[in-house]
Amino acid sequence: MLLLTLAAAPATAQGYSFNVSPLLIELEGPPGSSLPFEISISNESADRTGEFTVLAVPLQQDRGGNYRVASEPGGHSADGWIQVSPEAFTLPPGGGQVIQGQLTFPRSFRGGAYAGVVLRLKPEEGPREGPQQVFRNELVVIVEAVAVTPGVRPDLYISKLAVLSAGQPGLEQVARQFGPEALLFSAELTNEGNVHGFARGQLSLWDASGRKIREIPLGAGRGAVLPGATVQLTSVLPTGLPPGEYTLQAVVYYGGPRPAITRQSFTVGEQLLQAAQGGRGARIAVEPETVSFELVPGAARFAALRIRNLDRVPVTVTGRVISLVYDAAGNPNVEDVPADGSAAGWTLLRPESVTLAPGQTRSLQVGVRTPRGAGLGARYAQVLLTATPEIGKEGFVETQVNVPIYALLGEELAPAGELSALAVEASEDGRFLVVSTEFSNHGTVHTTPSAQVLMELKTLPEPVEGAEYVGDPIWVETAKIEVPPAGTPVLPGGTRNLGALLSRPETPGEYRIRVTVRYPGGTPLVQERLVTLSNDGVDAAATPPASSPDSPGEAGQP
């Protein structure tokens, strides 16, 4: 739901105090384009002068998801394409400096490129006797740039899934914090795409009877995974589990119509879990990502699902048809749940199981047969494919892939959007305003909404002696964020959370926050709210104006 804008952050070194903004720069443009950016730094020290050099460096990502300065550039490094000015400067107490930067994509480059802009503080020199140890202090601003062309996308999959006991060697810190009975669940996520993706996941646990007993969030840092990187997502179950057989399912969402899904079984014995259980997920590729049929009552249509075994062991792929539902965050269900307007009962899959040798490609036929008396409208289902590899010495776990099915009956299908009242709240640290609304689709077909979030400050003309201004106020734009469409649609009867994080302005006063939502097949929706920001940090939001569904200019016009 949230588009994050990073604000200034303090840094200290050698007794200095600095503010750097922003910490993260996100750039986007076509191949061959030049993209400017700025970095601001201020010296908050009372009596210390800092001397800086500025340079661009390559980055790499560790398994914890953190960015590190790399020793040499890789295939997605942008450090050689960045120019900065000035390359050196001196910052007196209370002084500030704006660094102008520019990143230029080669015309042949496609995908994501990454670098760090390092602000390196020169070590102090003083009259000291004997051996001296020199500390290098650096402030690193991350640059994430995307050369946008067709085919630019992340390709994330769960490369390894494991269950470990806190009593195992190497996990002493987990045992001290949570106890020796704690279990550590680990999912490694690998990105073989050409641009970074943002991942967040969830673990589900079932007992031997098939009863779901736990849901545990998976997470690591900001959630970004760079091309070619592997990031470990972990969760801890402090209480452990009683002895028995269990099934663990990891579902990682990273945008697009399908999440990464992996399943495995494991055993907890009387003497706790003494060794890691799990393995790496077998890889399969499935095309197309979605299947859409235009139908009439009593008709049937079929399409081919092409499945390729990307691994080095034989894989058996078994499919089943279940309902398709997206939650308010845009994540699809991975278990069969009741759903209005489901096409699962109309959907056919044949054959239901195939075995593929390494590198082999085979097709399944998926089709929808509609009853003669079927009413007009859109119906939805998904094919859930489970890849079970031949068990080898290294160990593999099951991989699941879903394919959404859209069955469209009738030519006059249209979405109908509505927005809930706009909510504006201050973040816990007071540095941001959290803006949110909910889009509801009351129409007969799916749609993909996007949003623009605009913040404006209320101002009045300079006063003139002896005259009173009685006209409308002047609204000055202070921030604007574009929220692109999600990778999954909003189905009829479904909802989607939309919103953004806005840096809280330092200037007190009355602000107008307006959200404009556009979606294919409908006219724009607008919601706004007036917010008063005061010096003492108390935010008082005025009663929101009425919603203006399907009207771009009626809500809250002053």
XYZ file of C-alpha atoms in Angstrom:
558
model
C 0.000 0.000 0.000
C 2.758 2.438 0.902
C 5.205 4.279 -1.269
C 8.072 5.224 1.029
C 9.892 8.542 0.833
C 12.993 8.648 3.022
C 13.661 11.913 4.820
C 16.837 13.364 6.266
C 18.692 11.206 8.761
C 21.341 12.208 11.291
C 24.828 10.703 11.244
C 27.712 11.093 13.651
C 31.412 10.535 13.135
C 34.580 11.651 14.957
C 32.463 13.878 17.213
C 30.679 15.496 14.255
C 26.931 15.572 13.650
C 25.550 15.627 10.103
C 22.141 15.473 8.433
C 21.951 13.756 5.038
C 18.909 13.719 2.744
C 17.757 11.576 1.064
C 19.200 8.224 2.065
C 17.625 6.478 -0.929
C 17.307 7.849 -4.463
C 14.953 6.094 -6.902
C 15.329 6.970 -10.591
C 13.459 5.762 -13.654
C 13.810 6.531 -17.357
C 14.317 5.037 -20.818
C 17.671 3.641 -22.017
C 20.043 6.425 -23.017
C 18.405 9.003 -20.748
C 20.202 11.217 -18.230
C 18.549 11.453 -14.814
C 19.535 14.243 -12.372
C 19.403 13.965 -8.592
C 20.453 15.951 -5.515
C 21.895 15.081 -2.107
C 21.866 17.587 0.750
C 24.185 17.478 3.764
C 24.355 19.879 6.693
C 26.868 20.126 9.516
C 25.059 20.319 12.851
C 28.312 20.454 14.837
C 28.928 23.555 16.942
C 32.687 23.830 16.386
C 33.853 21.131 13.950
C 34.656 21.613 10.242
C 34.416 18.566 7.971
C 36.258 17.939 4.727
C 34.512 15.542 2.333
C 35.235 13.769 -0.911
C 32.354 12.389 -3.003
C 32.488 9.345 -5.266
C 30.208 6.676 -6.730
C 30.851 3.066 -5.714
C 29.397 -0.348 -6.677
C 26.996 -2.120 -4.321
C 26.216 -5.681 -3.385
C 23.511 -7.187 -1.196
C 24.178 -9.597 1.657
C 21.903 -12.431 2.734
C 20.326 -10.230 5.371
C 19.085 -7.879 2.649
C 21.548 -5.087 3.549
C 23.449 -3.103 0.933
C 27.257 -3.198 1.167
C 29.968 -1.414 -0.792
C 31.341 -3.978 -3.276
C 35.007 -4.447 -4.097
C 34.277 -4.443 -7.835
C 31.287 -3.674 -10.082
C 28.862 -6.336 -11.291
C 26.461 -6.656 -14.204
C 23.935 -4.276 -12.642
C 26.353 -1.698 -11.231
C 25.652 1.961 -11.995
C 28.710 3.535 -10.379
C 30.441 4.048 -13.749
C 27.420 5.950 -15.104
C 27.191 8.507 -12.281
C 28.763 11.955 -12.217
C 28.738 14.143 -9.087
C 29.637 17.766 -8.422
C 31.424 18.916 -6.368
C 33.761 15.958 -5.860
C 35.230 17.574 -2.737
C 34.016 20.265 -0.338
C 34.517 21.699 3.143
C 31.584 22.004 5.538
C 31.979 24.559 8.385
C 29.872 24.419 11.569
C 26.243 25.126 10.673
C 27.056 24.944 6.948
C 25.312 23.019 4.227
C 26.121 21.610 0.799
C 23.973 20.381 -2.103
C 25.611 17.718 -4.271
C 24.380 17.621 -7.856
C 24.399 14.172 -9.449
C 23.490 12.709 -12.807
C 23.075 9.106 -13.908
C 23.206 8.362 -17.663
C 21.998 4.990 -18.929
C 23.818 3.420 -21.901
C 21.422 3.075 -24.828
C 21.785 -0.703 -24.789
C 21.070 -1.178 -21.058
C 17.832 -2.724 -19.815
C 16.705 -3.317 -16.242
C 17.895 -2.123 -12.840
C 21.221 -0.470 -12.002
C 22.523 0.208 -8.506
C 25.250 2.233 -6.849
C 26.159 4.110 -3.718
C 27.223 7.752 -3.545
C 29.818 7.897 -0.769
C 30.435 11.080 1.231
C 33.829 10.319 2.771
C 34.961 12.388 5.748
C 38.671 13.136 5.799
C 40.298 11.802 8.999
C 41.465 14.425 11.442
C 45.209 14.989 11.665
C 46.682 15.878 14.999
C 50.008 15.793 16.787
C 50.036 12.316 18.233
C 52.983 10.217 19.249
C 53.412 6.517 18.610
C 51.354 4.225 16.338
C 48.068 5.650 15.096
C 44.938 3.905 13.853
C 43.040 5.759 11.121
C 39.254 5.277 10.975
C 37.469 5.886 7.679
C 34.023 7.442 8.151
C 31.642 7.288 5.215
C 28.027 8.240 4.609
C 26.471 6.184 1.802
C 23.378 7.243 -0.176
C 21.789 4.399 -2.161
C 20.854 4.944 -5.837
C 18.342 2.554 -7.428
C 17.766 3.265 -11.129
C 15.571 1.424 -13.632
C 15.887 1.641 -17.423
C 12.252 0.997 -18.298
C 11.535 -1.186 -21.336
C 9.218 -4.131 -22.035
C 10.472 -7.272 -20.331
C 11.978 -5.506 -17.305
C 10.791 -7.402 -14.245
C 12.021 -9.282 -11.183
C 12.052 -13.087 -11.212
C 11.980 -14.168 -7.589
C 11.701 -17.710 -6.329
C 12.285 -19.525 -3.049
C 15.647 -21.171 -3.544
C 15.811 -22.826 -0.113
C 13.479 -23.555 2.781
C 14.686 -24.852 6.144
C 13.540 -25.513 9.710
C 16.220 -25.298 12.411
C 16.258 -25.718 16.181
C 17.730 -23.026 18.385
C 19.738 -25.799 20.047
C 21.792 -26.422 16.917
C 25.404 -25.194 16.656
C 25.641 -21.647 15.333
C 22.272 -20.565 16.742
C 23.409 -19.842 20.286
C 22.199 -16.234 20.098
C 18.688 -17.381 19.114
C 18.715 -19.863 22.008
C 19.768 -17.184 24.481
C 17.057 -14.798 23.295
C 14.137 -17.205 22.810
C 15.129 -20.412 24.589
C 16.442 -23.779 23.389
C 13.011 -25.029 22.279
C 12.565 -22.205 19.749
C 12.351 -23.077 16.049
C 13.868 -20.939 13.312
C 12.166 -20.930 9.907
C 14.308 -19.753 7.015
C 13.330 -19.062 3.401
C 15.990 -17.943 0.937
C 14.712 -15.817 -1.909
C 16.721 -15.531 -5.145
C 16.138 -12.926 -7.866
C 17.118 -14.050 -11.363
C 15.309 -11.148 -13.038
C 16.816 -7.942 -14.394
C 15.422 -5.512 -11.817
C 14.946 -5.482 -8.049
C 11.743 -6.724 -6.472
C 10.135 -6.118 -3.083
C 9.302 -9.245 -1.128
C 7.243 -9.962 1.957
C 6.094 -13.355 2.971
C 4.126 -15.538 5.305
C 4.620 -19.010 6.741
C 1.746 -21.380 7.412
C 1.990 -24.509 9.557
C -0.264 -27.573 9.438
C -0.251 -30.573 11.760
C -0.541 -34.215 10.663
C -4.362 -34.005 10.581
C -4.258 -31.142 8.056
C -5.315 -28.498 10.591
C -3.654 -25.110 10.187
C -2.100 -24.235 13.528
C 0.029 -21.133 12.904
C 0.582 -18.239 10.516
C 3.908 -16.445 10.923
C 5.107 -13.393 8.965
C 8.413 -13.600 7.109
C 10.533 -10.531 6.675
C 13.975 -8.982 6.249
C 14.719 -5.251 6.243
C 13.151 -3.156 3.503
C 12.260 -6.235 1.480
C 14.160 -5.338 -1.711
C 16.045 -8.114 -3.536
C 18.571 -7.011 -6.176
C 19.110 -8.907 -9.445
C 21.399 -11.877 -8.853
C 21.104 -11.624 -5.065
C 19.817 -14.153 -2.538
C 18.175 -12.781 0.608
C 17.243 -14.817 3.659
C 13.836 -14.216 5.234
C 13.529 -15.613 8.752
C 10.997 -16.020 11.523
C 11.273 -17.507 15.010
C 8.650 -19.555 16.833
C 9.741 -19.066 20.481
C 7.558 -21.797 21.983
C 8.646 -24.476 19.545
C 6.269 -27.324 18.627
C 5.243 -30.590 20.329
C 6.592 -33.804 18.783
C 4.860 -34.767 15.550
C 4.689 -34.451 11.762
C 4.152 -30.983 10.280
C 3.833 -29.292 6.906
C 5.354 -25.877 6.342
C 4.321 -23.581 3.488
C 6.185 -20.371 2.625
C 4.395 -17.829 0.433
C 6.391 -14.798 -0.719
C 4.642 -11.927 -2.509
C 6.727 -9.657 -4.708
C 4.205 -8.108 -7.114
C 2.710 -9.565 -10.246
C -0.067 -12.109 -10.569
C 1.684 -15.001 -8.814
C 3.596 -15.350 -5.530
C 6.504 -17.702 -4.890
C 5.232 -20.760 -2.989
C 7.190 -23.638 -1.437
C 6.046 -26.503 0.794
C 7.863 -29.096 2.872
C 7.184 -31.629 5.612
C 9.294 -31.919 8.763
C 9.348 -33.882 11.999
C 9.808 -32.717 15.580
C 11.005 -35.557 17.775
C 11.075 -36.148 21.518
C 14.628 -34.779 21.671
C 13.709 -31.645 19.697
C 14.881 -30.926 16.182
C 18.545 -31.894 16.096
C 19.328 -31.182 12.426
C 18.132 -28.783 9.772
C 15.212 -30.119 7.746
C 14.422 -28.787 4.314
C 16.166 -28.168 1.037
C 16.075 -26.076 -2.048
C 12.985 -25.584 -4.168
C 12.884 -27.124 -7.617
C 12.407 -24.556 -10.379
C 9.735 -24.636 -13.046
C 8.616 -21.972 -15.511
C 4.932 -21.653 -16.438
C 3.536 -19.591 -19.314
C 1.358 -17.624 -19.702
C 1.116 -15.793 -16.371
C -2.666 -15.443 -16.732
C -5.341 -16.962 -18.995
C -8.352 -14.929 -20.115
C -11.354 -16.358 -21.996
C -14.157 -14.390 -23.663
C -17.197 -16.673 -23.531
C -20.927 -17.012 -24.123
C -23.283 -19.256 -22.100
C -23.005 -22.898 -23.173
C -19.585 -22.459 -24.825
C -16.162 -23.885 -23.966
C -12.677 -22.586 -24.709
C -9.231 -24.030 -24.033
C -5.656 -22.776 -23.798
C -2.259 -24.385 -23.246
C -0.172 -23.981 -20.081
C 3.483 -24.538 -21.050
C 5.561 -25.940 -18.192
C 9.348 -26.216 -18.340
C 11.595 -27.957 -15.842
C 14.454 -25.560 -15.112
C 16.140 -27.899 -12.647
C 18.639 -30.760 -12.953
C 16.378 -33.490 -11.562
C 13.084 -34.903 -12.872
C 10.009 -33.088 -11.567
C 6.393 -34.227 -11.375
C 3.893 -31.387 -11.751
C 0.362 -31.888 -10.427
C -2.407 -29.336 -10.934
C -5.715 -28.557 -9.296
C -8.299 -25.831 -9.819
C -9.329 -23.589 -6.906
C -11.111 -20.256 -6.485
C -9.281 -16.939 -6.991
C -9.516 -14.196 -4.370
C -7.250 -11.189 -3.772
C -6.990 -9.586 -0.353
C -6.928 -5.814 0.225
C -3.150 -5.773 -0.294
C -3.490 -7.484 -3.703
C -2.186 -10.906 -2.627
C -3.898 -14.004 -4.101
C -5.133 -16.886 -1.972
C -3.033 -20.057 -2.048
C -5.659 -22.277 -0.421
C -9.152 -23.135 -1.665
C -11.658 -20.742 -0.084
C -15.344 -20.016 -0.841
C -15.726 -17.147 -3.322
C -18.641 -15.425 -5.010
C -18.389 -15.507 -8.784
C -15.984 -18.450 -8.812
C -15.299 -20.229 -12.096
C -13.567 -23.142 -10.379
C -16.550 -25.449 -11.005
C -16.457 -24.616 -14.730
C -12.697 -24.994 -15.213
C -11.145 -28.153 -16.670
C -7.499 -29.275 -16.504
C -6.038 -32.163 -18.458
C -3.906 -34.024 -17.804
C -3.764 -33.251 -14.109
C -0.194 -34.517 -13.716
C 2.946 -34.684 -15.882
C 6.571 -35.676 -15.239
C 9.312 -33.599 -16.846
C 12.949 -34.527 -17.319
C 15.546 -31.785 -16.718
C 15.061 -29.065 -19.337
C 11.918 -30.681 -20.762
C 8.789 -28.685 -21.680
C 5.251 -30.070 -21.722
C 1.782 -28.543 -21.926
C -1.401 -28.886 -19.922
C -4.770 -27.971 -21.400
C -6.882 -25.626 -19.294
C -10.390 -24.692 -20.329
C -13.674 -23.212 -19.138
C -17.039 -24.772 -20.046
C -19.963 -22.493 -19.203
C -23.490 -23.784 -18.449
C -26.176 -22.808 -20.939
C -28.032 -20.850 -18.307
C -25.005 -18.974 -16.987
C -25.604 -15.308 -16.270
C -23.470 -12.588 -17.798
C -20.497 -11.274 -15.866
C -16.924 -12.203 -15.020
C -15.934 -15.366 -13.137
C -12.519 -16.206 -11.723
C -10.451 -19.244 -10.783
C -6.807 -20.319 -10.670
C -4.779 -23.389 -11.510
C -2.424 -24.264 -8.634
C 0.525 -26.335 -9.885
C 2.693 -28.297 -7.422
C 6.171 -29.373 -8.579
C 7.535 -32.354 -6.644
C 11.158 -33.151 -7.504
C 12.847 -36.502 -7.434
C 14.490 -36.557 -4.032
C 18.276 -36.468 -4.290
C 21.088 -36.369 -1.827
C 20.961 -32.584 -1.442
C 17.237 -32.558 -0.718
C 14.459 -30.655 -2.474
C 11.127 -29.227 -1.356
C 7.890 -28.749 -3.262
C 7.341 -25.615 -5.356
C 3.917 -24.229 -6.227
C 2.921 -21.863 -9.057
C -0.524 -20.370 -9.604
C -2.095 -19.290 -12.914
C -5.153 -16.960 -12.653
C -8.084 -17.752 -14.977
C -10.475 -14.993 -16.123
C -13.780 -16.148 -17.656
C -15.618 -13.170 -19.176
C -19.258 -13.595 -20.252
C -20.801 -10.658 -22.082
C -19.586 -7.552 -23.907
C -20.948 -4.848 -21.586
C -18.775 -5.648 -18.585
C -17.428 -2.646 -16.695
C -15.865 -1.878 -13.320
C -17.481 0.599 -10.917
C -15.155 2.120 -8.359
C -15.771 3.790 -5.014
C -13.360 5.309 -2.476
C -13.666 5.246 1.285
C -13.088 8.410 3.318
C -9.470 9.524 3.349
C -7.503 8.775 6.531
C -4.453 10.869 7.505
C -2.389 9.934 10.559
C 1.035 10.829 11.887
C 3.633 8.044 11.988
C 4.897 6.904 15.400
C 8.093 8.949 15.100
C 6.173 11.999 13.824
C 8.307 12.309 10.665
C 5.657 11.168 8.187
C 1.972 11.494 7.389
C 0.323 8.167 6.591
C -2.329 8.702 3.907
C -4.719 5.827 3.121
C -7.994 5.043 1.415
C -9.748 1.907 0.181
C -10.868 1.330 -3.424
C -13.929 -0.901 -3.859
C -15.003 -2.456 -7.168
C -18.806 -2.761 -7.395
C -18.753 -3.513 -11.120
C -18.935 -6.667 -13.228
C -15.259 -7.083 -14.231
C -11.797 -6.653 -12.688
C -9.753 -3.453 -12.913
C -6.355 -2.052 -11.846
C -6.478 1.313 -10.013
C -3.590 3.765 -9.724
C -3.407 6.828 -7.491
C -1.906 10.296 -7.209
C -1.399 11.768 -3.736
C -1.063 15.561 -3.627
C -0.331 17.763 -0.594
C -0.817 21.565 -0.748
C -0.245 24.366 1.791
C -2.941 27.007 2.264
C -1.543 30.520 1.772
C -2.929 34.049 1.449
C -1.553 37.012 -0.504
C 0.752 39.457 1.278
C -1.427 41.803 3.375
C -1.908 45.359 2.132
C -2.284 48.088 4.744
C -5.878 49.248 5.012
C -7.251 46.390 2.856
C -8.689 43.002 3.778
C -8.369 40.047 1.403
C -11.698 38.249 0.946
C -10.894 35.971 -2.031
C -10.130 32.264 -2.164
C -6.895 31.006 -0.580
C -3.933 30.033 -2.719
C -2.905 26.377 -2.465
C 0.827 25.744 -2.991
C 1.959 22.220 -3.850
C 4.427 20.789 -1.308
C 4.494 17.095 -2.283
C 3.159 14.768 -4.971
C 3.495 10.976 -5.199
C 2.340 8.696 -8.007
C 1.219 5.225 -6.884
C 1.336 2.877 -9.911
C -1.154 0.042 -10.485
C -0.478 -3.120 -8.512
C 0.501 -6.312 -10.271
C -2.881 -7.876 -9.475
C -6.388 -6.596 -10.294
C -9.333 -5.779 -8.047
C -12.025 -8.356 -8.777
C -15.763 -7.527 -8.674
C -16.737 -7.216 -5.027
C -13.085 -6.813 -4.010
C -11.178 -3.993 -2.334
C -7.641 -2.602 -2.503
C -5.719 -0.460 -0.025
C -4.173 2.629 -1.612
C -2.007 5.277 -0.002
C 1.411 6.790 0.565
C 3.837 8.122 3.148
C 4.411 11.864 2.960
C 7.306 13.568 4.721
C 5.796 15.809 7.399
C 6.367 19.466 6.406
C 8.351 21.641 8.799
C 6.147 24.677 8.102
C 3.072 24.771 10.375
C -0.261 25.625 8.824
C -3.310 24.202 7.094
C -2.721 21.600 4.381
C -4.988 19.950 1.842
C -4.251 16.315 1.003
C -5.991 15.024 -2.105
C -5.983 11.489 -3.517
C -7.066 10.983 -7.136
C -7.636 7.384 -8.227
C -7.869 6.397 -11.891
C -8.786 2.985 -13.224
C -9.430 1.533 -16.706
C -13.098 1.580 -17.615
C -14.125 4.263 -15.114
C -13.854 7.984 -14.461
C -11.486 9.338 -11.766
C -12.381 9.249 -8.076
C -11.272 11.974 -5.669
C -11.040 12.143 -1.886
C -9.422 14.917 0.148
C -8.877 15.965 3.729
C -7.783 19.199 5.407
C -5.057 18.772 8.022
C -3.663 21.363 10.437
C -0.010 20.901 11.415
C 1.146 22.732 14.517
C 4.566 23.377 16.049
C 3.878 21.144 19.040
C 3.409 18.171 16.732
C -0.344 17.793 17.239
C -2.121 17.078 13.972
C -5.799 17.993 13.846
C -7.663 16.734 10.780
C -10.806 18.548 9.723
C -13.977 16.644 8.889
C -13.378 15.168 5.437
C -15.425 16.442 2.493
C -17.912 14.136 0.855
C -16.621 11.559 -1.620
C -16.934 12.230 -5.330
C -17.267 8.806 -6.969
C -16.765 8.889 -10.724
C -16.260 12.649 -10.712
C -12.807 14.219 -10.925
C -13.579 17.661 -9.633
C -16.383 17.708 -7.095
C -14.816 16.598 -3.829
C -13.876 19.349 -1.453
C -13.303 22.155 -3.910
C -12.610 25.237 -1.760
